[in-house]
CSV table of C-alpha atoms in Angstrom, one decimal:
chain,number,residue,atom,x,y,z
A,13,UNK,CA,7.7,1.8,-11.2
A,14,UNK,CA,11.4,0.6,-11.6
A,15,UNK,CA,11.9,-3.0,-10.4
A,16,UNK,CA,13.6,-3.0,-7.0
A,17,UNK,CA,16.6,-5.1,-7.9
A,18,UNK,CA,20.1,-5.4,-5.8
A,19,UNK,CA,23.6,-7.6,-5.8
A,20,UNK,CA,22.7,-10.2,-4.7
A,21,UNK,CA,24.7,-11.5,-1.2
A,22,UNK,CA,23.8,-15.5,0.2
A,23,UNK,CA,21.0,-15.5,2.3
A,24,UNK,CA,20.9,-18.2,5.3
A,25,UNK,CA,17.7,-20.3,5.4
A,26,UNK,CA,14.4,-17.7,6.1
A,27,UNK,CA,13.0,-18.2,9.9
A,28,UNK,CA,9.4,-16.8,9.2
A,29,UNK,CA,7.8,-15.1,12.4
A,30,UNK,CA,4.2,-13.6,12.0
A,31,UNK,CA,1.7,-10.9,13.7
A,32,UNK,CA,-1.2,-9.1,12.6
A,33,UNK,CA,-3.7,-6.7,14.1
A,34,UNK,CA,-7.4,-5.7,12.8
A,35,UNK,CA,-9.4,-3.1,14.1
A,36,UNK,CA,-12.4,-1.4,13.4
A,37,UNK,CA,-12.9,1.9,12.4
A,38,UNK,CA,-12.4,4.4,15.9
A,39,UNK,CA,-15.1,5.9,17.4
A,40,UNK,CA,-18.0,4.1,15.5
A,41,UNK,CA,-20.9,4.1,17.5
A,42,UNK,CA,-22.0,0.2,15.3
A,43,UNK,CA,-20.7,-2.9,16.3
A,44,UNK,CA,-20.1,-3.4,12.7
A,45,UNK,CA,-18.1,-6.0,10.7
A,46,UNK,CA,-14.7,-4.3,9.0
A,47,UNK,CA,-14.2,-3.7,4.9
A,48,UNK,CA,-10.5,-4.3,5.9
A,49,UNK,CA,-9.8,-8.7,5.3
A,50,UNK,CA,-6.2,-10.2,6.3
A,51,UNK,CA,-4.8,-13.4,4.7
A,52,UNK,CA,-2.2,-15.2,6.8
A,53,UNK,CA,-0.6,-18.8,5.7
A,54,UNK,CA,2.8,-18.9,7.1
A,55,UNK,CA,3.2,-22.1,5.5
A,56,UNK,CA,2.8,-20.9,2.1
A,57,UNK,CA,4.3,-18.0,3.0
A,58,UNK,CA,1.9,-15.4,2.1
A,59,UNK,CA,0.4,-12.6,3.5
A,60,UNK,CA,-2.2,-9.9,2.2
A,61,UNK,CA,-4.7,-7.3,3.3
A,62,UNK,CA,-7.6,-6.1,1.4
A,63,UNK,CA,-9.8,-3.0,2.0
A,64,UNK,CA,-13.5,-3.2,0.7
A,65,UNK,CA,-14.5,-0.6,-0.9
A,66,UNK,CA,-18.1,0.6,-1.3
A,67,UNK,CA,-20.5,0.3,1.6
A,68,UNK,CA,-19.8,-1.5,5.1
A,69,UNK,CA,-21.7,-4.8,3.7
A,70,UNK,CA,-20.7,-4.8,0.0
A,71,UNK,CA,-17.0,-3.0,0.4
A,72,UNK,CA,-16.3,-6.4,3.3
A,73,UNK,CA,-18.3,-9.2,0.8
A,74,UNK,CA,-15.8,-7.7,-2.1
A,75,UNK,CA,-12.6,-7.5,0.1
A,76,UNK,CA,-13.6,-11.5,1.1
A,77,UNK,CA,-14.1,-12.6,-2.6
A,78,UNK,CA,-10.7,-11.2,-3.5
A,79,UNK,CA,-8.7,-12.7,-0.4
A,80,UNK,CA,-10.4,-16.0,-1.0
A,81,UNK,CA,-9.2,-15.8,-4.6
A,82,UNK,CA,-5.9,-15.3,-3.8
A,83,UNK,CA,-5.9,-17.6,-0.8
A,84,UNK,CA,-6.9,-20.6,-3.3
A,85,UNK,CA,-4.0,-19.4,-6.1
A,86,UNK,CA,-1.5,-19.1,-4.0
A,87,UNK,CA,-1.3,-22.0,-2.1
A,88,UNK,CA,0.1,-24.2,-5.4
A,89,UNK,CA,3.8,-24.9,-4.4
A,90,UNK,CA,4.8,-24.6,-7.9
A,91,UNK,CA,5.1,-20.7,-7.6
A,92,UNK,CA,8.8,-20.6,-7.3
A,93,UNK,CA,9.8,-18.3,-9.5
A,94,UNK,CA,8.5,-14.2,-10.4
A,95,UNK,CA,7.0,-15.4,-13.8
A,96,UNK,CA,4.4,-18.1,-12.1
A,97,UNK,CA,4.1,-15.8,-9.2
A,98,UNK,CA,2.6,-12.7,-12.1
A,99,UNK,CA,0.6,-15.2,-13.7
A,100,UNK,CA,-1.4,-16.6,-10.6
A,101,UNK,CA,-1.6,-13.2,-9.8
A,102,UNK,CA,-3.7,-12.2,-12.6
A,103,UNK,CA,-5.3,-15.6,-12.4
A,104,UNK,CA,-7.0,-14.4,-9.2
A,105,UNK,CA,-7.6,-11.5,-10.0
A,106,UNK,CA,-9.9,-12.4,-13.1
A,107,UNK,CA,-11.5,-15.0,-11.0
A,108,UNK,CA,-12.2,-12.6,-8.0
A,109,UNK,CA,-13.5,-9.8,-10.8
A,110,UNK,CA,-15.8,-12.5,-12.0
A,111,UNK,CA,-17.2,-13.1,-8.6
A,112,UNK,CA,-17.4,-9.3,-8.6
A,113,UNK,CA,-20.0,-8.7,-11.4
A,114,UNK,CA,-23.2,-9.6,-10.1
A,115,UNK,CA,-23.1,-7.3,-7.0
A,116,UNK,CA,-23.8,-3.4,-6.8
A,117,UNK,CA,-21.5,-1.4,-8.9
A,118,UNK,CA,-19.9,0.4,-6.0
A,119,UNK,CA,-18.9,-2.6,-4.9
A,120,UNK,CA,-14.7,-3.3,-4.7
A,121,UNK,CA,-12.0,-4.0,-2.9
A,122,UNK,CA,-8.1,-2.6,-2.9
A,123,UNK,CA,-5.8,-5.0,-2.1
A,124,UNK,CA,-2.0,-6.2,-1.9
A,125,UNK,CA,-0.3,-9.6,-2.0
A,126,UNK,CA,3.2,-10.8,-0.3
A,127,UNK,CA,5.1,-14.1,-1.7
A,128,UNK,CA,8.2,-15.0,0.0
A,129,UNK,CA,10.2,-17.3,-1.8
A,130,UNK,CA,13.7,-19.0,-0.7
A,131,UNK,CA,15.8,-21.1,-3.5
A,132,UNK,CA,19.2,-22.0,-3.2
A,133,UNK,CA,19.9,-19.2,-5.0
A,134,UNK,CA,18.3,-16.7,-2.4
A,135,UNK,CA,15.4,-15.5,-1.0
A,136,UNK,CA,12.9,-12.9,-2.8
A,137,UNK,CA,9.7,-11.5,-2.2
A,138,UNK,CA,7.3,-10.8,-4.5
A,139,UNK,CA,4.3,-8.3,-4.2
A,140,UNK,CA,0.9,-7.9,-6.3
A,141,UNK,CA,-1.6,-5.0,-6.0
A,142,UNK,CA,-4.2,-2.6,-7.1
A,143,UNK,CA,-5.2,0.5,-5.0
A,144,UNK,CA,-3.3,2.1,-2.0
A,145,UNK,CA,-3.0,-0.8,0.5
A,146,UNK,CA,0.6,-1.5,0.6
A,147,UNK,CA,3.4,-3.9,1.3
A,148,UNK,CA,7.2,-2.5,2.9
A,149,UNK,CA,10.1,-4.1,3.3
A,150,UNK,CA,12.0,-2.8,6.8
A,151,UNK,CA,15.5,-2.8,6.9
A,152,UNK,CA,18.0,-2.4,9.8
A,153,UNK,CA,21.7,-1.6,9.7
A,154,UNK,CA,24.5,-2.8,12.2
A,155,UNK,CA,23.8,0.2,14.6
A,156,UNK,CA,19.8,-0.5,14.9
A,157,UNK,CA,18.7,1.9,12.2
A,158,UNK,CA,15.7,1.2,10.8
A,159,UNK,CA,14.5,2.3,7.3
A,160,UNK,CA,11.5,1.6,5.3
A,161,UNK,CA,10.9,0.8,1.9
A,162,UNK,CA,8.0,0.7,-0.3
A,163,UNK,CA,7.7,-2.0,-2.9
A,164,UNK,CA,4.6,-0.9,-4.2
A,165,UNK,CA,3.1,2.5,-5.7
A,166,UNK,CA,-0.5,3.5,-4.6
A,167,UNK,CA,-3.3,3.4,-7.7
A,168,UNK,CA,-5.4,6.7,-6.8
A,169,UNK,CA,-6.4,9.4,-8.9
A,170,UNK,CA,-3.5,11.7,-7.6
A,171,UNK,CA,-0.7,8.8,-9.0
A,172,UNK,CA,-2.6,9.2,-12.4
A,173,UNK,CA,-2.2,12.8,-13.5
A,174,UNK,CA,1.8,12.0,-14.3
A,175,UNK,CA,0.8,8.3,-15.5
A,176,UNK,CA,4.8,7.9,-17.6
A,177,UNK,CA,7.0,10.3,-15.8
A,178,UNK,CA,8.2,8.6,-12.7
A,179,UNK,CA,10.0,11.5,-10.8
A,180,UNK,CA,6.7,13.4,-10.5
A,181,UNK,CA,4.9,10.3,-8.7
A,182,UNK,CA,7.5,10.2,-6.7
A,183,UNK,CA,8.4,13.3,-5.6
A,184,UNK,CA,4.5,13.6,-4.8
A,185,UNK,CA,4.3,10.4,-2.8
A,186,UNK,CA,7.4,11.5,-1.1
A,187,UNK,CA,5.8,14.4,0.0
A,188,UNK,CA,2.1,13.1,0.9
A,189,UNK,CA,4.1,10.7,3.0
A,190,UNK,CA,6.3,12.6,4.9
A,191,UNK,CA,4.0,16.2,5.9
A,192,UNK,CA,2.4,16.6,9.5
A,193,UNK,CA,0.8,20.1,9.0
A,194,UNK,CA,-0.4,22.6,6.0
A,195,UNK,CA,2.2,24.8,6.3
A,196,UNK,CA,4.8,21.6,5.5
A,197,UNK,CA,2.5,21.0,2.6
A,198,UNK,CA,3.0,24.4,0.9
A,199,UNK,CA,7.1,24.1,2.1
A,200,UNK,CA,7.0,21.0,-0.5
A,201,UNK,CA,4.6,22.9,-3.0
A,202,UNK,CA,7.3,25.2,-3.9
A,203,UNK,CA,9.4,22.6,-4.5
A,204,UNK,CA,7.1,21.3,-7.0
A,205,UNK,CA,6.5,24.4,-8.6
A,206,UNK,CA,10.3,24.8,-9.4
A,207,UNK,CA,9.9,21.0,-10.5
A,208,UNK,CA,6.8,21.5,-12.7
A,209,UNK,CA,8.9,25.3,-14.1
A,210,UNK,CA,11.9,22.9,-15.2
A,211,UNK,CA,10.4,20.8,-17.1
A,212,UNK,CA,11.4,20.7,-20.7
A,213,UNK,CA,8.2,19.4,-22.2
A,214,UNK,CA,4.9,22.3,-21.5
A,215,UNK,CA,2.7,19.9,-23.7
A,216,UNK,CA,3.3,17.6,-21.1
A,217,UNK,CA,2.5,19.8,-17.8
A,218,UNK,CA,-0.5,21.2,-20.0
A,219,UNK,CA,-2.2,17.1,-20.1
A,220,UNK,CA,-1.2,16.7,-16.8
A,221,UNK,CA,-3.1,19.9,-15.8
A,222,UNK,CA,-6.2,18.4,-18.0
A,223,UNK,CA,-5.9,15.3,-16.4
A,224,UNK,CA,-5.8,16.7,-12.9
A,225,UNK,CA,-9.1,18.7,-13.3
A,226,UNK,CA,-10.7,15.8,-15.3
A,227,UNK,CA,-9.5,13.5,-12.4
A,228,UNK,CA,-10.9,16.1,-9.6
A,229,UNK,CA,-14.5,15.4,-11.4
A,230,UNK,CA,-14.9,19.4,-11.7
A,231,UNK,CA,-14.9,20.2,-8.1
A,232,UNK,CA,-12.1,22.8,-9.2
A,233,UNK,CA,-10.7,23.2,-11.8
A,234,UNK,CA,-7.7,25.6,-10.7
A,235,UNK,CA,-5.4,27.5,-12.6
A,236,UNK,CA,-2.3,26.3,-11.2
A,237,UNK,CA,-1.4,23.1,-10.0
A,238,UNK,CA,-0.4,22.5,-6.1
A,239,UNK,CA,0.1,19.2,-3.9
A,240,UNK,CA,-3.0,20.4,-2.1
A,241,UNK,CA,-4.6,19.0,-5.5
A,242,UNK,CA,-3.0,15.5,-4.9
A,243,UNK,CA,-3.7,15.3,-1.2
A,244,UNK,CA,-7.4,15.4,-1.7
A,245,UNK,CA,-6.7,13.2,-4.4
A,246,UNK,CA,-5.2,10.6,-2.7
A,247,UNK,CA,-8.0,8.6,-1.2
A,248,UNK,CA,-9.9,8.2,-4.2
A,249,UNK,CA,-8.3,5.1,-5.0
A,250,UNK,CA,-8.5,2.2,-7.9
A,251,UNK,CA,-10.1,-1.0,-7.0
A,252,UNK,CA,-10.1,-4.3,-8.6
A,253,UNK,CA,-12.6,-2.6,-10.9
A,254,UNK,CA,-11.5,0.3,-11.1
A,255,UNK,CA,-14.7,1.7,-9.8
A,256,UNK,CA,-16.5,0.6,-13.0
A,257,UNK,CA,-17.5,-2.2,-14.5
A,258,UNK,CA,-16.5,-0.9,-18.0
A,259,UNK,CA,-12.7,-1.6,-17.6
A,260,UNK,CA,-11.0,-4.4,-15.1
A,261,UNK,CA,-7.8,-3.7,-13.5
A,262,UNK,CA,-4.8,-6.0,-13.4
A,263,UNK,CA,-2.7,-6.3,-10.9
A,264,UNK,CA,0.9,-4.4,-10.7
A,265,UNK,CA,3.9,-6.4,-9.6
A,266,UNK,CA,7.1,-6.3,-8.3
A,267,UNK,CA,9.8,-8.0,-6.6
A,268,UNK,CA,12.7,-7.9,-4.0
A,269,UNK,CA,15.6,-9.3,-3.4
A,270,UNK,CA,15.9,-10.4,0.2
A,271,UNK,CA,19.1,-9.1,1.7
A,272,UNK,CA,20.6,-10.3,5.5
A,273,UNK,CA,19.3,-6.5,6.7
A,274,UNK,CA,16.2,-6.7,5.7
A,275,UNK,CA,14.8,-7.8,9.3
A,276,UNK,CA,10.5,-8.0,7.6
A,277,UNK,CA,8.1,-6.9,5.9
A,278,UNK,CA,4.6,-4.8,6.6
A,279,UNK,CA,1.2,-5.4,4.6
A,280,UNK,CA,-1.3,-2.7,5.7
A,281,UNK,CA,-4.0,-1.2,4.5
A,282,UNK,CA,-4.2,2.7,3.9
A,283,UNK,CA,-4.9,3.5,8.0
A,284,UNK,CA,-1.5,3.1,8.4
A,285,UNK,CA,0.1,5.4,5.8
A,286,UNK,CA,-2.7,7.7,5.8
A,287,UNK,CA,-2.3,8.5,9.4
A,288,UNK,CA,1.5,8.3,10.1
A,289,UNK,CA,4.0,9.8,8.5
A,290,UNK,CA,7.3,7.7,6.8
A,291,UNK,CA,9.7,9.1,9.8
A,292,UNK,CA,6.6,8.4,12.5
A,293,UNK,CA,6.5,4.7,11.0
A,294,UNK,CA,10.3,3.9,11.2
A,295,UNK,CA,10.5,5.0,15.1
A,296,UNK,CA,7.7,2.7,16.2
A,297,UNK,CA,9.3,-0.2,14.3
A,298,UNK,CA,12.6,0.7,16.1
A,299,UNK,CA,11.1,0.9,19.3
A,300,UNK,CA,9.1,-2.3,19.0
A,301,UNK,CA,12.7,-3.9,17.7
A,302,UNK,CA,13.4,-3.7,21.4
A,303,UNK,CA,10.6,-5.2,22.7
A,304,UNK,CA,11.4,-9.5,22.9
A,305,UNK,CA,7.8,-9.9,21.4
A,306,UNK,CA,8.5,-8.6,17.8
A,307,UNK,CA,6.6,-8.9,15.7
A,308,UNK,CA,4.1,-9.0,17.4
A,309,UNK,CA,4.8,-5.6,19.4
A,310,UNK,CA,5.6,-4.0,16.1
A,311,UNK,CA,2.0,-5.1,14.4
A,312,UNK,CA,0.2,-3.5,18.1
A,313,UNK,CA,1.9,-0.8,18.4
A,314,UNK,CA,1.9,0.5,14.4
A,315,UNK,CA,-1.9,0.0,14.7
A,316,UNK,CA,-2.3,1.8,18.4
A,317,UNK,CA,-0.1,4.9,17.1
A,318,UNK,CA,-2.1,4.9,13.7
A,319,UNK,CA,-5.7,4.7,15.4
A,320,UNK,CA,-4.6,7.7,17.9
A,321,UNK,CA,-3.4,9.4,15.3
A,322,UNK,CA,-7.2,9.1,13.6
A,323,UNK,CA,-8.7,10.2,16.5
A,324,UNK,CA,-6.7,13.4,17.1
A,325,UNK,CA,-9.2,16.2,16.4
A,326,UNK,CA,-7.4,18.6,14.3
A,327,UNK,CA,-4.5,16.8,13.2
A,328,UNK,CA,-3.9,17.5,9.6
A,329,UNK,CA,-3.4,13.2,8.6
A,330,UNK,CA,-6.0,12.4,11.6
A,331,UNK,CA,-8.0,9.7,9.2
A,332,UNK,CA,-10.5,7.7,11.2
A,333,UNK,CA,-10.6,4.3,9.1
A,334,UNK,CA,-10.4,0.6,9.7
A,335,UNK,CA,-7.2,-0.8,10.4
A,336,UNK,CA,-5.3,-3.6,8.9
A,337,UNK,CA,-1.8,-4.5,9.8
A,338,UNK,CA,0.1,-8.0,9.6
A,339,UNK,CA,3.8,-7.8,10.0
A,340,UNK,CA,6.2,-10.3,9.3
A,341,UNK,CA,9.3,-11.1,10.4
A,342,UNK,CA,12.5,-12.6,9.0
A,343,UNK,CA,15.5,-13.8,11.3
């Protein structure tokens, strides 16, 4: 994934305002303890939200060990710059994959990190993560638009069938993010086909093919290749540990340069995404812009619209899941 990078225009000091929301998963019969874990210190300015992965009690005790990992890193002052910030990432990482070992296997956690750093030279904000919980930047222009954008890629099994060609993943998220019903998933598919047709490289399209059916663990092994593939794909995400204990997984990174429209940021986990569509997403943050409460109107109503969502019976996202949300604010 390119680094997001842009000119660079002054910044006036950062005014840090924070929500968050956590819900259990709709409909659940248990009063049960969520997988999903929020960390929230204003003061160090960081924020993160890991989803557990692997069983209510072991998929909540992993999500904990990671957060308090990167609760203890990232409260040292000295990380100023994007270097420290990719080093204490891994830091905890290691440490929180250490902590890891002696539980079950199928225990393991997704999870994302957001620094925000101001220097006299600007602000920036800097994200680590493994898995599909996610971190956004929200933008608005002078007339109250209000646009969305990722600064991190989900790690699932649908991202790795094109691991070094970036216009496939994206193309592919794009889509997975922005469809409401099957028949706008096919509309897209035939997009893809002329993509996958144009290609220049057929040894290429032929691994990717191998690595989609090896990646679908033989539950089909189809002849051609459609985005109904990746959308079943999508939710069987890396962890920390990658699902096995035979290969850790280091963080990704990346950073962003803070510019005077960018109006916050979202951490979530995957209830959010899964459930709403990009479009669906940018609407309730404009209408929540509105409200005098924001951001705290933004973080309730994201997770109210994503939780009906997951209960609508029939809905082609409908994804009933544990919901995680912590939005920040910047003024």
């Amino acid at each position: 994934m390119p680094e997001i990078s842009r000119r660079k225009e002054p910044v006036p000091p950062l005014n840090i305002q924070v929500d968050s929301v956590a819900m259990p998963k709709p409909l659940d019969p248990e009063q049960r303890e969520m997988q999903d874990v929020l960390l929230i210190n204003p003061d160090a300015m960081v924020f993160g939200v890991f989803d557990g992965m692997g069983g209510y009690t072991q998929g909540r005790e992993a999500a904990m060990i990671l957060s308090e990992s990167v609760g203890a890193k990232f409260r040292d002052r000295r990380i100023t710059s994007y270097g420290f910030f990719r080093l204490f990432a891994m830091s905890a990482w290691t440490k929180a994959q250490k902590r890891l070992s002696p539980l079950k296997e199928s225990a393991d956690t997704t999870g994302v990190v957001l620094k925000i750093i101001s220097t006299s030279r600007g602000a920036q904000a800097m994200t680590a993560w493994t898995g599909d919980s996610r971190c956004i930047a929200v933008e608005q222009d002078e007339y109250g638009r209000v646009k969305i954008m990722p600064l991190t890629e989900d790690e699932n099994l649908a991202m790795d069938v094109f691991p070094r060609h970036d216009a496939f993943r994206h193309f592919i998220n794009d889509a997975l993010d922005n469809i409401n019903t099957e028949e706008e998933l096919w509309q897209r598919n035939n997009q893809f086909r002329s993509m996958l047709a144009a290609h220049d490289n057929a040894d290429e399209i032929i691994e990717a093919h191998e690595r989609l059916n090896r990646n679908r663990d033989a539950l089909l092994h189809n002849e051609i290749m459609t985005l109904s593939d990746f959308w079943i794909m999508r939710n069987l995400t890396f962890g920390i540990s990658s699902n096995t204990r035979a290969r850790r997984h280091m963080p990704r990174t990346q950073r962003y340069l803070i510019q005077p429209h960018t109006v916050g940021f979202i951490v979530s986990s995957d209830c959010l995404h899964d459930n709403l569509t990009t479009p669906e997403i940018e609407e309730v943050l404009r209408s929540s812009m509105d409200d005098p409460q924001f951001p705290d109107a933004a973080a309730w109503m994201l997770s109210e619209a994503a939780r009906k969502r997951s209960t609508q019976e029939g809905h082609f996202r409908a994804k009933p899941d544990d919901c995680a949300i912590v939005v920040v604010s910047i003024k």
